[in-house]
C-alpha positions as semicolon CSV with decimal commas, in nm:
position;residue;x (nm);y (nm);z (nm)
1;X;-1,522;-0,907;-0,787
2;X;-1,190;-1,052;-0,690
3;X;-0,897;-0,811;-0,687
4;X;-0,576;-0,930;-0,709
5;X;-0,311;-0,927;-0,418
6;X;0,027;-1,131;-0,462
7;X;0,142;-1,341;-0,222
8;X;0,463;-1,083;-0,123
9;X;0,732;-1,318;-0,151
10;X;0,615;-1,352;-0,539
11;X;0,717;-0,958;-0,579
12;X;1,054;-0,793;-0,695
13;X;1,148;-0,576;-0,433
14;X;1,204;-0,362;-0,759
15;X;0,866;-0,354;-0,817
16;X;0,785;-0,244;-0,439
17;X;1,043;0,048;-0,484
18;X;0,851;0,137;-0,828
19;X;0,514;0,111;-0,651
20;X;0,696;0,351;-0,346
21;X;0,876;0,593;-0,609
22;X;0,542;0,775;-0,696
23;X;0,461;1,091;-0,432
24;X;0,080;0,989;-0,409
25;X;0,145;0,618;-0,359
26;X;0,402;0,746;-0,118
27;X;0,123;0,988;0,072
28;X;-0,122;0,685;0,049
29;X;0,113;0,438;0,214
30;X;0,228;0,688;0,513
31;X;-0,131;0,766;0,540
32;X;-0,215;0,366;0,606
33;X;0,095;0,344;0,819
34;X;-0,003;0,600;1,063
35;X;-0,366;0,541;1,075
36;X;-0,433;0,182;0,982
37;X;-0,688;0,044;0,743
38;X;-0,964;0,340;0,527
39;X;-1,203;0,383;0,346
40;X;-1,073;0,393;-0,048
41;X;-1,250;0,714;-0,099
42;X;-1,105;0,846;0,173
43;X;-0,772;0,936;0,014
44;X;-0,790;1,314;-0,125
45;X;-0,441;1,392;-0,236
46;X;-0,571;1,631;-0,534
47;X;-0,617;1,373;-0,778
48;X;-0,919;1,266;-0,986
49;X;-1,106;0,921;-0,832
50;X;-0,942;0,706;-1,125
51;X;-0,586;0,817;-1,035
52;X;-0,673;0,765;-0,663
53;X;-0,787;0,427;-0,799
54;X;-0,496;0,349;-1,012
55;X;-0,219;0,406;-0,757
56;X;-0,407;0,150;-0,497
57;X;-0,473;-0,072;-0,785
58;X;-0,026;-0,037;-0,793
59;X;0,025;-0,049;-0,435
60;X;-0,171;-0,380;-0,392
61;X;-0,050;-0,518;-0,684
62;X;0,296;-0,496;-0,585
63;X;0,182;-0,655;-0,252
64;X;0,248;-0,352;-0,045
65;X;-0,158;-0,354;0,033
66;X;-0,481;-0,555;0,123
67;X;-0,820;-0,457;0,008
68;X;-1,120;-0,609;0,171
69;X;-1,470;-0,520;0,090
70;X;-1,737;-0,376;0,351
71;X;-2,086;-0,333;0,220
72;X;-2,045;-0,098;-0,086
73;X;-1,704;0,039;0,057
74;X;-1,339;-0,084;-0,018
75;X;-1,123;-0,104;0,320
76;X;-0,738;-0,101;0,231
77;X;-0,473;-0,171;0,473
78;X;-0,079;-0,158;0,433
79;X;0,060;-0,507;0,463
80;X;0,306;-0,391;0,726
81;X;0,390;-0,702;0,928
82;X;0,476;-0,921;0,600
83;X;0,655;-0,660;0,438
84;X;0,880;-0,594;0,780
85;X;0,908;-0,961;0,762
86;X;1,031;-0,990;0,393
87;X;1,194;-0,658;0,363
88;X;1,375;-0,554;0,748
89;X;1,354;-0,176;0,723
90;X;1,259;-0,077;0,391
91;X;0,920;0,084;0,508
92;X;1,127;0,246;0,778
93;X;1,339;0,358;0,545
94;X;1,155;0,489;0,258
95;X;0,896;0,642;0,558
96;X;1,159;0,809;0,748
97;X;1,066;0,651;1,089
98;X;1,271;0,489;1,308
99;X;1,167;0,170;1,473
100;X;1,274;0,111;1,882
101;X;1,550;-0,139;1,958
């Protein structure tokens, strides 16, 4: 099955903020930012497996992730370097970290 993942420069940076505005997308992306690509399943942020699977279903839709698959697994990744690219300092931003000069 091919999932669908915009090429980021085809995405609103409204729809990025909408994708970023929700607190378990938000978890999901800090999550991939500070430990790099997992496991889809791997997310347990109190919600059922179809809302886990909705909000990465958003997130890579509005090109803020990659999924790749690995056997049976689903490996998604945040698509940091394109987005610092596209968007200076909105993941920064909206993650509260601070980047070194």
């Amino acid at each position: 099955m091919e999932l669908h993942e915009p090429d980021l420069t085809a995405v609103p940076v409204t729809s990025v903020l909408a994708a970023l505005a929700d607190d378990v997308r938000l978890q999901i992306v800090r999550t991939l930012a500070e430990g790099g690509e997992s496991a889809c399943g791997s997310f347990d942020f109190g919600v059922s497996k179809a809302t886990r699977s909705h909000h990465l279903r958003v997130l890579r839709e509005a090109g803020l992730t990659r999924t790749r698959a690995a056997g049976t697994s689903r490996l998604v990744r945040l698509r940091r370097d394109e987005l610092d690219r596209l968007y200076p300092g909105l993941l920064d931003a909206v993650l509260g970290t601070r980047t070194s000069a």
